[in-house]
Short mmCIF file of C-alpha atoms and ligand atoms in Angstrom, two decimals:
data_model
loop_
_atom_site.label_atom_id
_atom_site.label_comp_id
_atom_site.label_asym_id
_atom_site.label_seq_id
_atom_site.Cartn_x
_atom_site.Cartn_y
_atom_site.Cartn_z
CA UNK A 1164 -38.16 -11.46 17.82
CA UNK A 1165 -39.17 -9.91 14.20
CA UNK A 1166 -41.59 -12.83 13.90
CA UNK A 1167 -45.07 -11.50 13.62
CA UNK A 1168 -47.45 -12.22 16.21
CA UNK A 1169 -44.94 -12.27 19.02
CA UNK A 1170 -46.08 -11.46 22.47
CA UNK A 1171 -43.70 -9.08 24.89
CA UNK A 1172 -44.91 -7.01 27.91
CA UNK A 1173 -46.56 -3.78 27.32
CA UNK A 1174 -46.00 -0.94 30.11
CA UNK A 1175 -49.04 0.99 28.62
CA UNK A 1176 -51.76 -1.75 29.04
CA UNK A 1177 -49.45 -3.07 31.87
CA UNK A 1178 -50.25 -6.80 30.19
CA UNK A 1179 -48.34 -9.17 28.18
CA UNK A 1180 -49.24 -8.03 24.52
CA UNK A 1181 -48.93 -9.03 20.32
CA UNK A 1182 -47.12 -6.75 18.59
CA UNK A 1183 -46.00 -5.90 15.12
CA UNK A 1184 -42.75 -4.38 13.49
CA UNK A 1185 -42.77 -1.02 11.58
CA UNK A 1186 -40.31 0.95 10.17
CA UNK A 1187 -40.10 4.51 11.27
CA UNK A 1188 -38.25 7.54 10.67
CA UNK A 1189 -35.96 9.52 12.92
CA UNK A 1190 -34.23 12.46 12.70
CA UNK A 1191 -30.65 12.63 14.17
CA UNK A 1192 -28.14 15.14 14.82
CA UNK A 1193 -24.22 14.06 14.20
CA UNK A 1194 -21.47 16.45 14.05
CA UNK A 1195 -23.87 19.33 13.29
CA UNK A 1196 -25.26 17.77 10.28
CA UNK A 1197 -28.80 16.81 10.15
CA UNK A 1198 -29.93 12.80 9.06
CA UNK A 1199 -32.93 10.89 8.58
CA UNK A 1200 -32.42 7.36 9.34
CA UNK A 1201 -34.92 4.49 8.93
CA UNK A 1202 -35.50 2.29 11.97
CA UNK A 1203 -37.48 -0.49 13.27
CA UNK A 1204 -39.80 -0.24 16.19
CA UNK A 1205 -42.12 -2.65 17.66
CA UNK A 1206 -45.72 -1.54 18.15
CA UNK A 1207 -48.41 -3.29 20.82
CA UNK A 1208 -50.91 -4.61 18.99
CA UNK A 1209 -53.73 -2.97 21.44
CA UNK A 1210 -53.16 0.31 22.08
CA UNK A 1211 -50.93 1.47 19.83
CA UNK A 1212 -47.83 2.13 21.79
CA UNK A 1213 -44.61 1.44 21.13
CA UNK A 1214 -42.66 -1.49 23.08
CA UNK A 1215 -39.29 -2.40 23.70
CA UNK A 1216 -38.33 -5.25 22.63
CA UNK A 1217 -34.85 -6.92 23.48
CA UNK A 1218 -32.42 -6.97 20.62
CA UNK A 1219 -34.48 -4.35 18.60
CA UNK A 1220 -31.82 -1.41 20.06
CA UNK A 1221 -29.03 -3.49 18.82
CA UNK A 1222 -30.44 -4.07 15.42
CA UNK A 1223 -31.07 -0.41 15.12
CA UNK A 1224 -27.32 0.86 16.16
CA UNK A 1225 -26.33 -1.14 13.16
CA UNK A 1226 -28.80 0.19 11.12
CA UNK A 1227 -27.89 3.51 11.85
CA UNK A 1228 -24.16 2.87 11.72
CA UNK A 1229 -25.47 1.49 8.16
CA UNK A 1230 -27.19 3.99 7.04
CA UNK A 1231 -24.93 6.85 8.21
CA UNK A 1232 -21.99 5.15 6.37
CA UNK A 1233 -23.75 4.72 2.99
CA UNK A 1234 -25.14 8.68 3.01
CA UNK A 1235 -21.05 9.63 3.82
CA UNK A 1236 -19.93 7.12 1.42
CA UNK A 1237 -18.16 5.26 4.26
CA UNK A 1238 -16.88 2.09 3.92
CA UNK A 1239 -18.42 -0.45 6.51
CA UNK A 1240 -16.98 -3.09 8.54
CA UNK A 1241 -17.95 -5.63 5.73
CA UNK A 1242 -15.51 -3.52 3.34
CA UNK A 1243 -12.71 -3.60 6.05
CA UNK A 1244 -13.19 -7.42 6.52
CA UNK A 1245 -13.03 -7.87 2.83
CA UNK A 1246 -9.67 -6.27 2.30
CA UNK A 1247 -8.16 -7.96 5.19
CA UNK A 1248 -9.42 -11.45 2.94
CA UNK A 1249 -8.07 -10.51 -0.03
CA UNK A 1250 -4.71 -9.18 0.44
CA UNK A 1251 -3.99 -11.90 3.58
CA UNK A 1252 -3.52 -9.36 5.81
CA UNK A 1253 -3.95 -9.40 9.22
CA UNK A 1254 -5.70 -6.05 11.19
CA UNK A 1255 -2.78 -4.34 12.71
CA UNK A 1256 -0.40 -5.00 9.64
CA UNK A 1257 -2.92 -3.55 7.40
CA UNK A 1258 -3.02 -0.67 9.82
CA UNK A 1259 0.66 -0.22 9.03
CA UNK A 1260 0.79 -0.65 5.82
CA UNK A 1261 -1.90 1.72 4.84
CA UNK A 1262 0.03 4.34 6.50
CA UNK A 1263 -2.61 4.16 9.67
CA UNK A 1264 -1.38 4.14 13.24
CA UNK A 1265 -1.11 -0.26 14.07
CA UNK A 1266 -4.69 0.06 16.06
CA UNK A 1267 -6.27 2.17 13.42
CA UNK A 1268 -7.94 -0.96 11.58
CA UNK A 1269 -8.37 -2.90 15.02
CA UNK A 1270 -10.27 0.29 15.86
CA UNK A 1271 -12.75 0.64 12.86
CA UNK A 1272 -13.34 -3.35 13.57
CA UNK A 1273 -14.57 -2.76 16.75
CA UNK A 1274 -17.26 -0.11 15.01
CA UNK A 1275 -15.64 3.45 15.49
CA UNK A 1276 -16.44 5.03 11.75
CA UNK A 1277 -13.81 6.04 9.74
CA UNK A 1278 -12.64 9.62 8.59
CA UNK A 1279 -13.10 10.23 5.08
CA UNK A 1280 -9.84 10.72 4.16
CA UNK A 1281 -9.11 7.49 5.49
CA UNK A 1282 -12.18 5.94 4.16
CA UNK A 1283 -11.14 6.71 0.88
CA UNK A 1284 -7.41 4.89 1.18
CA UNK A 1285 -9.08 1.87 2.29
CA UNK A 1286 -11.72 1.79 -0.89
CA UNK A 1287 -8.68 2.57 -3.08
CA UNK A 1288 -6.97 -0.19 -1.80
CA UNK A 1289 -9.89 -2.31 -2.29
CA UNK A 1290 -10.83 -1.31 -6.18
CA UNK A 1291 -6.70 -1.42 -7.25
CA UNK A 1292 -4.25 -4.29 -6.02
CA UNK A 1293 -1.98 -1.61 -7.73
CA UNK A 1294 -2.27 1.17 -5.18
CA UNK A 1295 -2.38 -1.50 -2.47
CA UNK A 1296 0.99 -2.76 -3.90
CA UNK A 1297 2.33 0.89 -3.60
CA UNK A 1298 1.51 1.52 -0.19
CA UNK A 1299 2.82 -1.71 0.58
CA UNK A 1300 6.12 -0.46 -1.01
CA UNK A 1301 5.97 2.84 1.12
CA UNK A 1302 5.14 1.21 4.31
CA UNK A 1303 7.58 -1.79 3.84
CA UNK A 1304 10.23 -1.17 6.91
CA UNK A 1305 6.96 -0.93 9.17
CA UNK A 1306 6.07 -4.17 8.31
CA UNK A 1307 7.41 -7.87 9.12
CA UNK A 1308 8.86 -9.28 5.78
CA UNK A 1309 6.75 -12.27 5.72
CA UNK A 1310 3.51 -10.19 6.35
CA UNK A 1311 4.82 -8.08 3.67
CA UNK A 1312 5.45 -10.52 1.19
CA UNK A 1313 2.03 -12.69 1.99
CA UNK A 1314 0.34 -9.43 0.79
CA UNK A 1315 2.16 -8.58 -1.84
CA UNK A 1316 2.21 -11.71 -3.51
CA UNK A 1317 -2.17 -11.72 -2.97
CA UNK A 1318 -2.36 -8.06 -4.59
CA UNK A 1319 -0.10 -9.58 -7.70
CA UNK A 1320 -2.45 -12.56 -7.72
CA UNK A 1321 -5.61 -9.97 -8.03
CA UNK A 1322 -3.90 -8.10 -10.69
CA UNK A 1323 -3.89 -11.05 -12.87
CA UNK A 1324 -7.84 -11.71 -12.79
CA UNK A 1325 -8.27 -8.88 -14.92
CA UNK A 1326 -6.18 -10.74 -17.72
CA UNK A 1327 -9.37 -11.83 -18.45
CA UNK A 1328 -12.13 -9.63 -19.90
CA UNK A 1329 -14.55 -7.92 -17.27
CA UNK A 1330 -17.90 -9.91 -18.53
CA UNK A 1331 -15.73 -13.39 -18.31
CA UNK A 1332 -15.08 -12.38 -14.38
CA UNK A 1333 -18.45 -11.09 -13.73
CA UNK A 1334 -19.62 -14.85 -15.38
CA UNK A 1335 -17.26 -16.24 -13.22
CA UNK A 1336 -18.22 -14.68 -10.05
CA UNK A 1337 -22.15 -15.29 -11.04
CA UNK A 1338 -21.66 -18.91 -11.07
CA UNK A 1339 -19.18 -19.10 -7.84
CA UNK A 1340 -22.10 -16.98 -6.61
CA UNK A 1341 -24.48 -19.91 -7.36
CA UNK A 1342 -22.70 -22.85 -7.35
CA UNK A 1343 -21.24 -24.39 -4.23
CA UNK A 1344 -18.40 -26.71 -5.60
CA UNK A 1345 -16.78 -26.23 -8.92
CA UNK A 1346 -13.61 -27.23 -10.15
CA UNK A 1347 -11.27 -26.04 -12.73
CA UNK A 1348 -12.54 -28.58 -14.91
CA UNK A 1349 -15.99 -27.67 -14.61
CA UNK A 1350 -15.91 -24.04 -14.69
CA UNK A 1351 -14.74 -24.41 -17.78
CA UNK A 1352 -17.14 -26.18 -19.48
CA UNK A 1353 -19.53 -24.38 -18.12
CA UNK A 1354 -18.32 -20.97 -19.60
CA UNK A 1355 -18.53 -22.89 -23.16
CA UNK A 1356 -21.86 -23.90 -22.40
CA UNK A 1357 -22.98 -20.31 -21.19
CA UNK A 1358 -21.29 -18.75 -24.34
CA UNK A 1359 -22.30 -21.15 -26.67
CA UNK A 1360 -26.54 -21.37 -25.35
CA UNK A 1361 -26.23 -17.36 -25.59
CA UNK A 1362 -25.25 -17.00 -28.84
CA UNK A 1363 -26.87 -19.86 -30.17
CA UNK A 1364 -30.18 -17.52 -28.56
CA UNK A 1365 -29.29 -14.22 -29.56
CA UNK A 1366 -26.55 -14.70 -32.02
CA UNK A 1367 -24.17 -12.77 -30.29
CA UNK A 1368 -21.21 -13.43 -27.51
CA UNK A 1369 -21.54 -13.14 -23.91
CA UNK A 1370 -17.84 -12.79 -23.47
CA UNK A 1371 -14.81 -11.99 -25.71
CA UNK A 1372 -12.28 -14.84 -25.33
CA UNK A 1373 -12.08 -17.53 -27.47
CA UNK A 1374 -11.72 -20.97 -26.39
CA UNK A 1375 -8.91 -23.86 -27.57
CA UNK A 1376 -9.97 -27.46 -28.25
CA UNK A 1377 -7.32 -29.49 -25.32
CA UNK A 1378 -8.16 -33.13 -24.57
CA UNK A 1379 -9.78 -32.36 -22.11
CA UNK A 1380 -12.68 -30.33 -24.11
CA UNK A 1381 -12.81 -26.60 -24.59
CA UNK A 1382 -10.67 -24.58 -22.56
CA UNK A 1383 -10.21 -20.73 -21.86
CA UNK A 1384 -6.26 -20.74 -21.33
CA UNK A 1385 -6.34 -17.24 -19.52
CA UNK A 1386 -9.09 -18.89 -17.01
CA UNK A 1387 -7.30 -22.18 -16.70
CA UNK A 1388 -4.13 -19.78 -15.71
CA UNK A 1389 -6.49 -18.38 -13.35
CA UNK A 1390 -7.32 -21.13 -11.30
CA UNK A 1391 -4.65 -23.71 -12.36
CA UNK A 1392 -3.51 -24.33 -8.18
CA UNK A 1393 -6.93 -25.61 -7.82
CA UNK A 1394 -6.03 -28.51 -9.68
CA UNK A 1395 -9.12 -31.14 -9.67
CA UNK A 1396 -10.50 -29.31 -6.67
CA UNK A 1397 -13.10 -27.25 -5.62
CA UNK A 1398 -12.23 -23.69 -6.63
CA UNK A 1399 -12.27 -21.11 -3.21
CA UNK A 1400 -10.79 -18.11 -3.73
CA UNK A 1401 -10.55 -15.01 -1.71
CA UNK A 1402 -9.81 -13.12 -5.00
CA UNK A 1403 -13.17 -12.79 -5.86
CA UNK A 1404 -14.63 -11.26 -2.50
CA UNK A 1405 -13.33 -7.97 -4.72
CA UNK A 1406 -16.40 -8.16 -7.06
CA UNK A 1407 -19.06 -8.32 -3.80
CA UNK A 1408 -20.98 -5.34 -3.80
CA UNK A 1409 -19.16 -4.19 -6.79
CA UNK A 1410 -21.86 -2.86 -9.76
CA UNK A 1411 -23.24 -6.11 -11.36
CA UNK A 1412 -22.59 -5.42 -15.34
CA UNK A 1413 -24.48 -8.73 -16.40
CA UNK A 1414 -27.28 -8.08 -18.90
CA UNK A 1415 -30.61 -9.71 -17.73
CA UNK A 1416 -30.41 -12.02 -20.67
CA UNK A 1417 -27.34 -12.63 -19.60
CA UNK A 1418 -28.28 -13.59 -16.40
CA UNK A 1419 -31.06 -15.98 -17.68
CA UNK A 1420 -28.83 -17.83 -19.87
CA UNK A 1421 -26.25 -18.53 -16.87
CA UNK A 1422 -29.66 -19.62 -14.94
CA UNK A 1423 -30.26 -21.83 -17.37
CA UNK A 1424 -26.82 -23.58 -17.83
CA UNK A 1425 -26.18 -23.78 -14.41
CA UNK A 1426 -29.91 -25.25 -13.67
CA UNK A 1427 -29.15 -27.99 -16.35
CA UNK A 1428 -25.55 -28.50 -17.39
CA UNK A 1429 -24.09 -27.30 -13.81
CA UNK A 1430 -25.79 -30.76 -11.86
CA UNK A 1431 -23.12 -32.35 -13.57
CA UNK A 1432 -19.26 -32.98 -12.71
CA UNK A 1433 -16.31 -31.80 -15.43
CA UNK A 1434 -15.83 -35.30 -16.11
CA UNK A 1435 -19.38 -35.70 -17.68
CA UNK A 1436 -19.49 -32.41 -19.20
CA UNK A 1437 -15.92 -32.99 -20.97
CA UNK A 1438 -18.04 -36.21 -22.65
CA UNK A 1439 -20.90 -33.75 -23.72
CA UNK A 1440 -18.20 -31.47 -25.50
CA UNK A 1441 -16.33 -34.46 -27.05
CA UNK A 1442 -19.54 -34.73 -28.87
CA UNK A 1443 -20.19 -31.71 -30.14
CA UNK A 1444 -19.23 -30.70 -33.47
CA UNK A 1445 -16.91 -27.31 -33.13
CA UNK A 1446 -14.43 -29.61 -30.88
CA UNK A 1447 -14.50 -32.58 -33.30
CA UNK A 1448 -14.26 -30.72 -36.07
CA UNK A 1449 -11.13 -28.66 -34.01
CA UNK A 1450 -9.36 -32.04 -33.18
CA UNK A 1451 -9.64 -33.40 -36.75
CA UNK A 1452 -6.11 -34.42 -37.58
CA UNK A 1453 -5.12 -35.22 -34.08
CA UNK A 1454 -5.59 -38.79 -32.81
CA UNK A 1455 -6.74 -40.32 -30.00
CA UNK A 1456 -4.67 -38.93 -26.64
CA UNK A 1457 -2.48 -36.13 -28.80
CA UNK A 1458 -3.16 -32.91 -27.15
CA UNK A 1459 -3.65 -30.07 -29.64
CA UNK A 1460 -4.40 -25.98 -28.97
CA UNK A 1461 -6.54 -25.61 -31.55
CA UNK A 1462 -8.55 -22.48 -31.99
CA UNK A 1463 -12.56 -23.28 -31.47
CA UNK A 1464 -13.52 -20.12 -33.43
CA UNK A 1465 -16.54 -18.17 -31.54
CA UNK A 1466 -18.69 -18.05 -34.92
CA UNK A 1467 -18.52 -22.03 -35.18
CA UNK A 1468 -19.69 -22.73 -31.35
CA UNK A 1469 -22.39 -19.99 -32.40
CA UNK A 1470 -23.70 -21.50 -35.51
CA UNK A 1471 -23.94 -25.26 -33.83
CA UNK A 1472 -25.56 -23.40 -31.12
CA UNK A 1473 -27.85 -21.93 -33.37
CA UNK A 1474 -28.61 -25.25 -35.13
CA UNK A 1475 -29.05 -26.89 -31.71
CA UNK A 1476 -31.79 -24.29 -30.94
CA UNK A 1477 -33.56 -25.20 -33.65
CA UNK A 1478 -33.54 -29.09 -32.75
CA UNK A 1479 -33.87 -29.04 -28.62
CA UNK A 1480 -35.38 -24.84 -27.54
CA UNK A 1481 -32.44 -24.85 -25.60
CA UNK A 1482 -33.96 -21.41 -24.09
CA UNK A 1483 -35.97 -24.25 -21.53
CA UNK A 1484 -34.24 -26.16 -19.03
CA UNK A 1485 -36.31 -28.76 -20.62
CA UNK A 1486 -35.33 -28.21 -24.06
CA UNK A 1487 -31.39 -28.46 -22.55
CA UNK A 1488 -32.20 -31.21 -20.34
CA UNK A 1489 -33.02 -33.24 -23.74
CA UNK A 1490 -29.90 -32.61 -25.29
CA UNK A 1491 -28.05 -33.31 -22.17
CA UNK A 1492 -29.26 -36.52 -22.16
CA UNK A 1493 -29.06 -37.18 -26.03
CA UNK A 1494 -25.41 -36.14 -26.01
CA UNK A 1495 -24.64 -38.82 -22.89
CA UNK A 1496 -26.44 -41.33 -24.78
CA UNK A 1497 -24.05 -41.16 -27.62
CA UNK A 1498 -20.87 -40.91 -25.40
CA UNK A 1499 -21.83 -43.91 -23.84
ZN1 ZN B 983 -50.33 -1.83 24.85
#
């Protein structure tokens, strides 16, 4: 239907005709306050008139619906849905336990816009697990204990992502964003690698944390804590639907660099990432002291990764996926 060059009947020329989509602007009255909203319309090719075309109304009530929200800074449906997945919480129990009457939320669902005032509860509860945890508090008795408790224990779980710094999260959810499996193991590697190619380019950090040399590589113990339930698989986690659509704070350099180490270093599993950082010097030089098999928590100081970064530059122009793709493959052809 929004394929160019589609034909559809035309009551003007009375003939089936091409036509083309535009978008046009309309004018629209809604509780006494004037809006101009954007909308598509299809236009016959021949004479110039406009056509309907089926499914172009119902693409345009949700534009509208759209575009009305956003200019009353309303949350949309998306928003709803999104709280619902974070907290585990099912329509009409949220509807109680933001205070709202129990078909409130199975209301909004089915479209019908929310006040403000109640617009603003539900984007409060879905910036702060805090304030969600209080209402859950003050609407406890209205709720069943285990919906109660399933929620409670998710907004607890969302507090604890920001034990790590906002950058590391926004990292995190950029490669989530990107990659479709990755496990504990491998997330972690991959923040080394991201950290150390970044400062080894600009000689600064991306992130704040500092990683410890464990067995099983570099590790970032407030991620690992993060994600440790995950165990060996495939990280999915509802806690991060809270950054969509949240302000993206990564730097376009930043950006690039995460490009370029999940392009490269991110088509392999942990496993063979663990070997490339058994190889490198910061973790050898970390584990010196330890033998084979004796786990240690030593510090892998953010300077160190950062100068063998920088000296790894100078080697490989690790600012190419080519460049990276070199060392990649020198650094398996020593492990092995
Ligand atoms: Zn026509």
């Amino acid at each position: 239907m929004t394929e160019k060059g589609r034909k559809d009947f035309c009551i003007v020329c009375r003939k089936e005709r091409e036509y083309y989509l535009r978008k046009k602007q309309i004018v629209k009255n809604i509780r006494d306050k004037e809006y101009t909203f954007a909308i598509t319309v299809a236009v016959c090719s021949e004479c110039g008139e406009e056509m309907s075309i089926p499914g172009l109304i119902d693409i345009n009530v949700r534009e509208i619906d759209k575009q009305y929200r956003a200019a009353e800074g309303i949350v949309s449906l998306e928003d709803i849905e999104r709280l619902m997945k974070i907290y585990k919480i099912g329509k009409a129990p949220l509807s109680l336990a933001l205070g709202f009457g129990e078909i409130t939320i199975p209301r909004y669902l089915e479209g019908q816009v929310p006040s403000k005032e109640y617009s603003d509860i539900i984007r409060s509860a879905l910036s702060s697990p805090a304030f969600m945890k209080q209402k859950l508090n003050e609407n406890r008795d209205k709720l069943t204990d285990a919906a109660y408790r399933k929620a409670y224990i998710a907004a607890e779980s969302i507090e604890s992502l920001f034990s790590v710094s906002d950058k590391m999260l926004r990292v995190i959810a950029y490669i989530f964003d990107k990659l479709e499996e990755v496990t504990p193991l491998m997330l972690q590697k991959l923040l080394y690698f991201i950290q150390g190619v970044y400062s080894g380019l600009f000689g600064k950090t991306v992130f704040d944390e500092d990683c410890r040399a464990w067995l099983h590589g570099p590790v970032y113990s407030e991620v690992y804590e993060l994600f440790r339930d995950f165990k060996y698989n495939p990280i999915d986690d509802a806690r991060f639907a809270l950054l969509e659509g949240m302000e993206d704070t990564l730097t376009d350099d930043e950006k690039y660099v995460t490009d370029l180490v999940i392009n490269t270093f991110g088509m392999y599993g942990g496993k063979v990432l663990e070997k490339i950082t058994h190889n490198e010097a910061p973790w050898i030089e970390a584990r010196k002291g330890y033998g084979t098999g004796i786990p240690s928590n030593e510090l892998l100081p953010k300077d160190r990764i950062m100068k063998y970064y920088i000296m790894i530059n100078k080697k490989y122009d690790i600012a190419t996926e080519a460049g990276l793709r070199t060392y990649i493959s020198d650094m398996l052809d020593k492990a092995s």
